[in-house]
Every structure is written in C-alpha cells, then in structure tokens.
Short mmCIF file of C-alpha atoms in Angstrom, two decimals:
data_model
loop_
_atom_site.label_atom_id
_atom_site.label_comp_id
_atom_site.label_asym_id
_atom_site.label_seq_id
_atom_site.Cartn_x
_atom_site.Cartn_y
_atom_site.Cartn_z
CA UNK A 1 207.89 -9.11 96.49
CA UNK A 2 209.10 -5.57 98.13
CA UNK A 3 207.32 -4.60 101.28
CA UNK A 4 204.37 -2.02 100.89
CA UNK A 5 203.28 -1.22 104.31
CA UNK A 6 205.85 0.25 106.26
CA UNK A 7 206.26 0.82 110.32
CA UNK A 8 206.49 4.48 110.00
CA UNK A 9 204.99 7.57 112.31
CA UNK A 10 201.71 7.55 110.80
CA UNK A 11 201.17 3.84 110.18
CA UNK A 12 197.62 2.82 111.29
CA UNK A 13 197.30 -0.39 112.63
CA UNK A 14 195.21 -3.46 114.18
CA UNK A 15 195.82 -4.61 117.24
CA UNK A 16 196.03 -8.45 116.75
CA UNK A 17 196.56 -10.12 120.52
CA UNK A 18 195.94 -9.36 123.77
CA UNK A 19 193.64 -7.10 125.80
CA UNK A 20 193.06 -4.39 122.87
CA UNK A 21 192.64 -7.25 120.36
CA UNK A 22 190.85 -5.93 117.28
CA UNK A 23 191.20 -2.14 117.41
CA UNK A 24 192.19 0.39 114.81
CA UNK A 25 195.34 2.25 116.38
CA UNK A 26 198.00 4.80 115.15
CA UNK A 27 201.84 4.09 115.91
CA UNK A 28 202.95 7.50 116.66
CA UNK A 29 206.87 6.55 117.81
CA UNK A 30 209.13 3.75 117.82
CA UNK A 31 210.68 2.77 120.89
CA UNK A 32 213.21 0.53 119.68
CA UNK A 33 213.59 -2.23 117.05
CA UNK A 34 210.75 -4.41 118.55
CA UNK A 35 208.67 -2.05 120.42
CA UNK A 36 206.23 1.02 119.00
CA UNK A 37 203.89 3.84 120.98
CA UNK A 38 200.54 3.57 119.63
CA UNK A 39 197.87 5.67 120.24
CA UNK A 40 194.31 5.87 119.44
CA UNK A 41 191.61 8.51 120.46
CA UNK A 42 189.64 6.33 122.85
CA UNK A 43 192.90 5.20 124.71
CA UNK A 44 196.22 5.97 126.70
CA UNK A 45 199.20 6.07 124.39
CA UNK A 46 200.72 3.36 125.36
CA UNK A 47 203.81 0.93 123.50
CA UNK A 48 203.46 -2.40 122.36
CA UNK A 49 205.42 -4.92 120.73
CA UNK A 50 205.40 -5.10 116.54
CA UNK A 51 204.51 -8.48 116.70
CA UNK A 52 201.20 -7.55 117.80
CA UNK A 53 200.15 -5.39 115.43
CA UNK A 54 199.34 -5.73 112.03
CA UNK A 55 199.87 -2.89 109.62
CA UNK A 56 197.29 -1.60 107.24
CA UNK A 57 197.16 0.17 103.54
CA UNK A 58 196.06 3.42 105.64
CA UNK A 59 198.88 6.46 106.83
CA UNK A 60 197.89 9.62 108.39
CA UNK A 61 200.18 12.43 108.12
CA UNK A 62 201.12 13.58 112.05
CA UNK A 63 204.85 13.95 113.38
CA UNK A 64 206.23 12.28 115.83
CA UNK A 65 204.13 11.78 119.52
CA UNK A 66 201.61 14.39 118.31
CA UNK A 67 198.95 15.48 121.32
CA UNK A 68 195.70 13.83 121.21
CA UNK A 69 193.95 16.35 119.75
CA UNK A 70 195.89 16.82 116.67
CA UNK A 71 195.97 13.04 116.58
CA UNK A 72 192.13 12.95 116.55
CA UNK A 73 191.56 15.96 113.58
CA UNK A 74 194.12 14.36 111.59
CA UNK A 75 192.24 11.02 111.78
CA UNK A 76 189.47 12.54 110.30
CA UNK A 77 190.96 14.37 107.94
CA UNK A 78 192.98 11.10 106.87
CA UNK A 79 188.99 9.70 106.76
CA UNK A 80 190.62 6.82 108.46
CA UNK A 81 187.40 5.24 110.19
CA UNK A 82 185.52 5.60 106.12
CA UNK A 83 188.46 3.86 104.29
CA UNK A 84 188.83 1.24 107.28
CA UNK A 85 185.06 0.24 106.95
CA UNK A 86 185.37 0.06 102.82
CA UNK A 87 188.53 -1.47 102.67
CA UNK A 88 187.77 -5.30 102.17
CA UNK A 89 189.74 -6.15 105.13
CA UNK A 90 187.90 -3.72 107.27
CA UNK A 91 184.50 -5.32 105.38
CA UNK A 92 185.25 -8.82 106.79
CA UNK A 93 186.18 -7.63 110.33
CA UNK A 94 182.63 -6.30 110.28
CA UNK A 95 180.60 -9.44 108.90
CA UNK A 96 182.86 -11.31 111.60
CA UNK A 97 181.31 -9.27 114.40
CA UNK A 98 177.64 -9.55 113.57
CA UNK A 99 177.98 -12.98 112.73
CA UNK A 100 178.92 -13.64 116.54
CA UNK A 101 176.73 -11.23 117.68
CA UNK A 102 173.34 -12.93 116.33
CA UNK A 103 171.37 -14.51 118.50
CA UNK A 104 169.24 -18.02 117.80
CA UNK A 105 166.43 -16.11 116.26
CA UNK A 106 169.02 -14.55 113.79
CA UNK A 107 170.01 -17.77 112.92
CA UNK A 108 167.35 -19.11 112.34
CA UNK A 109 166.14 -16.28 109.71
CA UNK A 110 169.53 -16.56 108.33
CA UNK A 111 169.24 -20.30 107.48
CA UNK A 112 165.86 -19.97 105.37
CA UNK A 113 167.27 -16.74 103.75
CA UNK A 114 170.41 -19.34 102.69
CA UNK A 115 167.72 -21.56 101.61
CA UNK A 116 165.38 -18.78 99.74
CA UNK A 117 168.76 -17.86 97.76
CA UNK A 118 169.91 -21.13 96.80
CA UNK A 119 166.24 -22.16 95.63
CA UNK A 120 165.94 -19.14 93.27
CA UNK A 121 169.91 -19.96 91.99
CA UNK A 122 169.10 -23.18 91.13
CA UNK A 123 165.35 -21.83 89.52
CA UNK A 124 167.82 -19.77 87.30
CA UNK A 125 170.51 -22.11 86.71
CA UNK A 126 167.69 -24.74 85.56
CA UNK A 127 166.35 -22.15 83.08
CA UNK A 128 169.86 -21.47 81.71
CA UNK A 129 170.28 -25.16 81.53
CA UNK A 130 167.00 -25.37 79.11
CA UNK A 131 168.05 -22.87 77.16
CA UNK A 132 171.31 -24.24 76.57
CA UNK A 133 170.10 -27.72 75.47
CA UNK A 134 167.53 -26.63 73.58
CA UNK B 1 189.23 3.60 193.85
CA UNK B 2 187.17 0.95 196.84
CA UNK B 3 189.40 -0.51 199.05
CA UNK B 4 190.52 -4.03 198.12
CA UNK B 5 188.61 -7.23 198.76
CA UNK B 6 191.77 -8.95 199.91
CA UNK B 7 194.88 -7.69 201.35
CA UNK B 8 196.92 -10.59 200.54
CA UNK B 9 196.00 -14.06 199.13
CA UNK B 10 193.67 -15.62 201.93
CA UNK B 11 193.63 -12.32 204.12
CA UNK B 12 190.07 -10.97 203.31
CA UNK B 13 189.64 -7.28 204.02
CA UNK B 14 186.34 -7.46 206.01
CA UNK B 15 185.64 -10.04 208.62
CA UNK B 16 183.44 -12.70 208.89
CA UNK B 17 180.89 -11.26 211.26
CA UNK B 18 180.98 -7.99 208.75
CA UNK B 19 180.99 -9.95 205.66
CA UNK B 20 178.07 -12.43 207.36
CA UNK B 21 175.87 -8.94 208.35
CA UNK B 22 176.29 -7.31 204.85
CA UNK B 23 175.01 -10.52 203.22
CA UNK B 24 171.81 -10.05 204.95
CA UNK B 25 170.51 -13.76 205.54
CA UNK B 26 169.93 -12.34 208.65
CA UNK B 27 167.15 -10.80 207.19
CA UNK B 28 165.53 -13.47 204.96
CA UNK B 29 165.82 -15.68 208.16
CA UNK B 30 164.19 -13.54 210.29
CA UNK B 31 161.12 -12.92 207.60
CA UNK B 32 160.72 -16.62 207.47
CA UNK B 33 160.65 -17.16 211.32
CA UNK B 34 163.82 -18.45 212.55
CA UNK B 35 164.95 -20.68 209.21
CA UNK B 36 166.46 -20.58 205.93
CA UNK B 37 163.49 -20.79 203.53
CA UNK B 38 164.15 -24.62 201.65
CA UNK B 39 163.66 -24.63 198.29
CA UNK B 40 161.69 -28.12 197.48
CA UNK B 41 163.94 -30.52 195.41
CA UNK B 42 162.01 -31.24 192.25
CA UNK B 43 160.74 -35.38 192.29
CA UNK B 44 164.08 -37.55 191.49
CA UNK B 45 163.46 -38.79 187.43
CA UNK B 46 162.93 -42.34 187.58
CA UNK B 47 166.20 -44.07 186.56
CA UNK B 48 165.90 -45.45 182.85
CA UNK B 49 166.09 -48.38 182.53
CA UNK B 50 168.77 -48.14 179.18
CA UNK B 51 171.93 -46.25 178.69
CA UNK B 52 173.23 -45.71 175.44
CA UNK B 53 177.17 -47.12 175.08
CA UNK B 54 177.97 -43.50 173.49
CA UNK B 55 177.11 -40.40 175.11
CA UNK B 56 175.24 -38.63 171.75
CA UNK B 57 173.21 -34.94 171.60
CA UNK B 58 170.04 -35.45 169.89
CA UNK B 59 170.16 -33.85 167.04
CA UNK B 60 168.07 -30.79 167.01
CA UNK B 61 165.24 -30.14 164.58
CA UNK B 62 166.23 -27.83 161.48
CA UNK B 63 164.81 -24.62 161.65
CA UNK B 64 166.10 -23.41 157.88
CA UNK B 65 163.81 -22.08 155.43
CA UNK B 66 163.75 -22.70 151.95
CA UNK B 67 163.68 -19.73 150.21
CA UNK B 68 161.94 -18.95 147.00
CA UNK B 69 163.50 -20.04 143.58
CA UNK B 70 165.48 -17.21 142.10
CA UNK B 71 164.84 -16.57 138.45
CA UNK B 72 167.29 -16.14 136.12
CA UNK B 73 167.56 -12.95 134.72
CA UNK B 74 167.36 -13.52 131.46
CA UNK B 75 163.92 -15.47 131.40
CA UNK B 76 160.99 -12.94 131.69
CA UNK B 77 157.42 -13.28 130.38
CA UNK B 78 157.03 -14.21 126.71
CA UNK B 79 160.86 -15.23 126.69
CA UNK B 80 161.20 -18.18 124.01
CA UNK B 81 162.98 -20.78 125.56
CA UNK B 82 164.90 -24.25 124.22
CA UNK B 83 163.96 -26.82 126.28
CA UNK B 84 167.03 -29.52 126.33
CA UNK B 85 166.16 -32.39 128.07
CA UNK B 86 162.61 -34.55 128.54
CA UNK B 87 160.30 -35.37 125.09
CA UNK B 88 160.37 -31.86 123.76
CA UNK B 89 163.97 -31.60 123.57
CA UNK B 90 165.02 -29.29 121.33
CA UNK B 91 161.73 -27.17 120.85
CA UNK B 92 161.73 -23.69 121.22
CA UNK B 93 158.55 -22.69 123.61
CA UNK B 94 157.51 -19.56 125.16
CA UNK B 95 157.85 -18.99 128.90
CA UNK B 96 154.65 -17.77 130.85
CA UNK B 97 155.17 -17.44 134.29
CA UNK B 98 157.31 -18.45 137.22
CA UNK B 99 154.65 -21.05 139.62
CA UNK B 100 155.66 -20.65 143.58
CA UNK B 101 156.97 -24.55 143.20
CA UNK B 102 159.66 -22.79 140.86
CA UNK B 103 158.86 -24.29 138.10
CA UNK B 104 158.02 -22.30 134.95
CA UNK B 105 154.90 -22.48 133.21
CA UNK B 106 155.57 -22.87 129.65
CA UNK B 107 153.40 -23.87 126.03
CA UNK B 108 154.23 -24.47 123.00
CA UNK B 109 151.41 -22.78 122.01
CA UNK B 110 150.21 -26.26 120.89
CA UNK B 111 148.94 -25.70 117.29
CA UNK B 112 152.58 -24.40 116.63
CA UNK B 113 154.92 -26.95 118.27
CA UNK B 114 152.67 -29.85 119.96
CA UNK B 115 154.29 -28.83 123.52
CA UNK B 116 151.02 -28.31 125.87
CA UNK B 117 150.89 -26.11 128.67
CA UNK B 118 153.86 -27.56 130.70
CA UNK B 119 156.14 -26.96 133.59
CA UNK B 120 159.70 -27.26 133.31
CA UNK B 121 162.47 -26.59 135.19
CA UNK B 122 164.82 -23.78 134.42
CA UNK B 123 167.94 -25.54 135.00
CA UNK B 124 167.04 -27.47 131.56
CA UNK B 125 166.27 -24.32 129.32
CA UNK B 126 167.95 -22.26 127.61
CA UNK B 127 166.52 -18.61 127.18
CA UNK B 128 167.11 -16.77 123.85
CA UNK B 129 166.69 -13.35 123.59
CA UNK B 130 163.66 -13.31 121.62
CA UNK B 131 160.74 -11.89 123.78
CA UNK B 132 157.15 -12.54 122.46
CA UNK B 133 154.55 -10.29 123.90
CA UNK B 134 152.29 -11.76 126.01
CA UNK B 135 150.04 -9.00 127.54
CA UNK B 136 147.11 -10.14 125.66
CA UNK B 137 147.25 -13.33 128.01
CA UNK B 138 145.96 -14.86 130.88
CA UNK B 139 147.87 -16.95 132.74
CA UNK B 140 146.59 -16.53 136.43
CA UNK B 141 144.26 -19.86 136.67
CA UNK B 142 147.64 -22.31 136.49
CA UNK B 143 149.31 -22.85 139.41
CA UNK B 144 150.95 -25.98 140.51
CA UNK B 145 147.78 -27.90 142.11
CA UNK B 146 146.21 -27.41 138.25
CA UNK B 147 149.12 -30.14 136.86
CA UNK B 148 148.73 -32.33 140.37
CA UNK B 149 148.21 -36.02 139.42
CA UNK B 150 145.03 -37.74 140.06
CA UNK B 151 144.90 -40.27 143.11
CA UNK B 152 144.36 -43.37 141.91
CA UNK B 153 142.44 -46.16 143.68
CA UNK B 154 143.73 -49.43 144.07
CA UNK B 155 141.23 -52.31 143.39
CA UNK B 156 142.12 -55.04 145.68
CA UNK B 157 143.48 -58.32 143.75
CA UNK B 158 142.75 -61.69 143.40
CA UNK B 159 145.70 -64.46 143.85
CA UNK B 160 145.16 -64.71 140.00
CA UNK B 161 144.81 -61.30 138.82
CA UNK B 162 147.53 -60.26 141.12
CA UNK B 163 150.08 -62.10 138.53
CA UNK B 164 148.54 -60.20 135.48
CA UNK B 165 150.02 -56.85 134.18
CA UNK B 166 148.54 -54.22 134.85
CA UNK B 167 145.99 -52.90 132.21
CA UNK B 168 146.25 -49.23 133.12
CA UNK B 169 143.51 -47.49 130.95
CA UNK B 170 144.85 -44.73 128.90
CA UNK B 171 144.45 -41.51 130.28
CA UNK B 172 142.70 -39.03 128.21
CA UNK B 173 143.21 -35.22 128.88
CA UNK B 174 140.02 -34.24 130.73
CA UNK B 175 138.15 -32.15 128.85
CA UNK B 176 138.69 -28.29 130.34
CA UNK B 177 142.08 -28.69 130.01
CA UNK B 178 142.40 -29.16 126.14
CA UNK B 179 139.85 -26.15 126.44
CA UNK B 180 142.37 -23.87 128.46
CA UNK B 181 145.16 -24.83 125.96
CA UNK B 182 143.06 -23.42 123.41
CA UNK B 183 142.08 -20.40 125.02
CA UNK B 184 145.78 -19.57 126.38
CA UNK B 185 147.15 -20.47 123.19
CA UNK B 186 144.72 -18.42 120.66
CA UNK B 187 146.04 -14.84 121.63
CA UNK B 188 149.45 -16.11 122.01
CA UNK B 189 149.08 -17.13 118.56
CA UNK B 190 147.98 -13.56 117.31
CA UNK B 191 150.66 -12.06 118.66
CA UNK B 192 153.32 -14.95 117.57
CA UNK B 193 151.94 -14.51 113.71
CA UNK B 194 152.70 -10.49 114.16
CA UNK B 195 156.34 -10.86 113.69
CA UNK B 196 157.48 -12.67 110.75
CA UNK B 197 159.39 -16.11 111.07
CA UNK B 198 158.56 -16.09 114.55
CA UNK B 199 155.82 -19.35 113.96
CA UNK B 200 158.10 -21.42 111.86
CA UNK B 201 160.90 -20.36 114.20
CA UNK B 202 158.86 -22.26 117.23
CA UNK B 203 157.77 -24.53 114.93
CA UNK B 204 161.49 -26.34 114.29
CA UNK B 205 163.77 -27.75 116.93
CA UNK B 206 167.25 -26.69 117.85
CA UNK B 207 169.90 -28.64 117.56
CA UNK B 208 173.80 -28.20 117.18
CA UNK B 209 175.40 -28.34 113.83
CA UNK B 210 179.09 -28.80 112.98
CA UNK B 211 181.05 -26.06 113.76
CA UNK B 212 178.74 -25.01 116.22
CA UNK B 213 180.32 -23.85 119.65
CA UNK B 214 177.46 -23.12 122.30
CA UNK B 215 179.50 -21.55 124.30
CA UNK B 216 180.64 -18.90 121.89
CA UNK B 217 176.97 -18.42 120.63
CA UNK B 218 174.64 -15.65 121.97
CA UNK B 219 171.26 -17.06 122.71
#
C-alpha cells in the first residue's frame, strides 16, 4: 500500500506520451507541483508535466540541475541503461519493439517456430500422459 | 534627350512634307517606275457553304508525352512481392524486372508457388523486404510482345452455327514457353533453397489474421 517510487532529483523515468514517447529520462528538478526538468544525455533538458512520465525502480545519485556531463558519468556509474534492459519492465519494452519491427518474412519464421514448439510440448505432454496412466 | 514628336496634342513637330521625305516612299516609288509596288491579294476562300451556330476553336492536338512508369523504391530485382488482387492473390512471388509497358515481370518460380512467369502491375503488390538474389538469372528475352495474345481468326458463320456457343478450344501453353519457365525458374530455385524457410515462405499465401493492422506492419 505505501508508495515506493518517489519523484525525487534522481528519479529515472519513461516518458509515456507525446513526442519523446518511450525514452529513459532523469528528472533532475521540480518546477512546481505538476511540472519536473528532465534530462537525458541525448537531449535538451527540458520540463514536462508528471503526468507524462512514469517512474521507475531505478535512482541515480546527482544534485539538483547537475551539467550534462556529470549527468552522463553518473548514469553509468548508476549502470542505469544494464538494470533498465534486465529489469522485466525494461525486458517487455524490448520484445515490444522487435515485435513491430519484423517484417513478413519474420513472421512467417516466427509462426512455424510457434508451431515447432507447440508440436514438441504436446510430444512431451503425451509421454507424461502415458506414463501417468500406465 | 530628341526633341519631341508632338508639341501639343495634334501639333506634330515636323511637317508633312518633312515627315513625307523622311519616310522615303519617294524612293521605293521611284525604283518601281512611277508607282507604289501592289502587293497581289491572295485568291478570296470560297465562302462555305455552313456556319456553325457557336463560334468554337478547334481543339488542338495534344502534344504531352507519357513518361516512363516510375518504380517504387522499394521493389528492386529479386524483391518478393504479395500480389493482392487477380488469381494469385495472396502469393508471395519474386519480382524480376521492370518491362518498358511498366509492368513488372514476376514468377512464382512455378515448382514453388504455381504462379508462371507473369506481369503484374505494381499498384497491386506489396513489396516485403526480403530480397532474393537473382544474379544467376536471365531475364533479358521477356519483354512485353513475349506475353502479346495471339490473333485469332474468325471463321465466318452459318445462320445456324451463328446461334451456337462458341466452342473455343482450350489453349495449351505453347511449348517454349513452359521451357523458359523452367529454365528461368531452375537457378532461381538454387538460390531460393540457399536461405532457409525462404521456399515454404513462397510456398504459402498471405493473408490477414485477427489483430492484424497492415498499416502498423513493416513489410
């Protein structure tokens, strides 16, 4: 029930609306009580409204408006890209993304891979089913 | 600055024996003996014997050229295509080569698919982004006079036979042709079988499932 991911300097985010939709930022001030300043290191600080964000598990330790460089080396000392891409959330953001990016081909090899698997489940669940009754 | 032609409205500034001297038809009289030389008044048109109510232009003939069919960027040779519209709707064939009609010169290969060589239109295709390499293959004998129907001759009818349908023999492919198809279609075949999936791929049909949204699918 009590809140575990805070808006705080630090707080790394996900951009969930409008023309940065999907990306990883850090909210390095808060404007006022609806507005923070994010930043990232492949854009311009810029603020944007809490409602579009969604806060993640992951803090980085910077104070408040740090430059961009500091910003940068303490993203990687955080490890923030590593823990994004393992953290299950991060994990499905991924498989979302190269799902839309196959093309027919893709498909195509995906559908008799799906087909391949469920054969040799069904091999297996038969010889369970055997040994079971037997 | 010359001196004005007129000093005030109908006051010329030179006078008429001045003006009549400068103009020199003095001269071109006195060349042609005494007279003005007479231009001859071409022969009067006879007068037609119609006039149209409306006075309209005839239209004049088009001079605009057609230029040649642009191809889309995405189709190149040995793109695999998905034809969606005709009797091979749905199959996925591989493109050959643009013909100067426009049309693209496609095949299945045959073995694979049953789609022959073929021309199709590229508004009713859509290219994927699977490229099969066709190097290995000749493609320069089609052109569009190599798919051009055969005339056929019309036996004059009888009153009777004249009500009778028409028993149009069945038209069997001549023989060189099923011989191209095998020729163009054996090293297309060699290099389809190089890349794995790539023969059952052409061998299915596409078609949309639920959930499917083609316009939020890469092809």
């Amino acid at each position: 029930m009590p809140f575990k991911r805070f808006v705080e300097i630090g707080r790394v985010a996900l951009v969930n609306y409008g023309k940065d939709y999907g990306r990883l930022v850090v909210i390095v001030d808060v404007v006022d009580q609806n507005r923070a300043l994010i930043d990232a290191p492949d854009m311009v600080r810029c603020q944007i409204n809490f409602k579009r964000l969604s806060l993640t598990d992951i803090k980085i330790d910077i104070k408040r408006v740090p430059k961009k460089t500091t910003l940068i080396k303490a993203m990687e000392d955080a490890d923030v890209k590593n823990k994004w891409e393992n953290s299950s959330w991060g994990k499905k953001l991924i498989v979302q993304k190269r799902r839309a990016s196959l093309n027919d081909f893709d498909r195509f090899k995906v559908m008799l891979a799906r087909i391949k698997r469920g054969g040799a489940i069904r091999q297996e669940l038969a010889k369970l089913k055997k040994v079971a009754a037997a | 600055m010359a001196p004005p032609s007129k000093l005030s409205l109908g006051i010329k500034r030179a006078s008429r024996s001045h003006t009549y001297h400068r103009r020199g038809l003095w001269a071109i009289k006195a060349k042609h003996g005494g007279a003005f030389p007479k231009a001859e008044k071409p022969a009067a048109a006879a007068e037609p014997k119609f006039y149209p109510a409306d006075d309209v232009k005839p239209r004049a003939p088009s001079t605009r050229k057609a230029n040649p069919t642009k191809l889309r960027s995405s189709i190149t040779p040995g793109t695999v295509l998905i034809l969606l519209a005709g009797r091979f709707m749905g199959k996925r064939v591989v493109f050959l080569k643009q013909l100067k009609s426009g049309l693209l010169l496609i095949t299945g290969p045959f073995k694979i698919n049953g789609v022959p060589i073929r021309r199709v239109n590229q508004a009713y295709v859509i290219a994927t982004s699977t490229k099969v390499d066709i190097s290995g293959v000749k493609v320069d004998k089609f052109d569009d006079k190599y798919f051009a129907r055969d005339k056929k001759t019309k036996a004059k009818k009888t009153e009777g036979e004249l009500f009778e349908t028409d028993k149009e023999a069945t038209k069997n492919l001549p023989d060189f042709k099923k011989d191209d198809q095998k020729a163009l279609d054996a090293e297309l075949i060699k290099a389809i079988e190089a890349v794995p999936d790539l023969k059952t791929y052409l061998g299915a049909r596409f078609s949309l499932r639920d959930g499917d949204k083609p316009h939020e699918m890469t092809f």
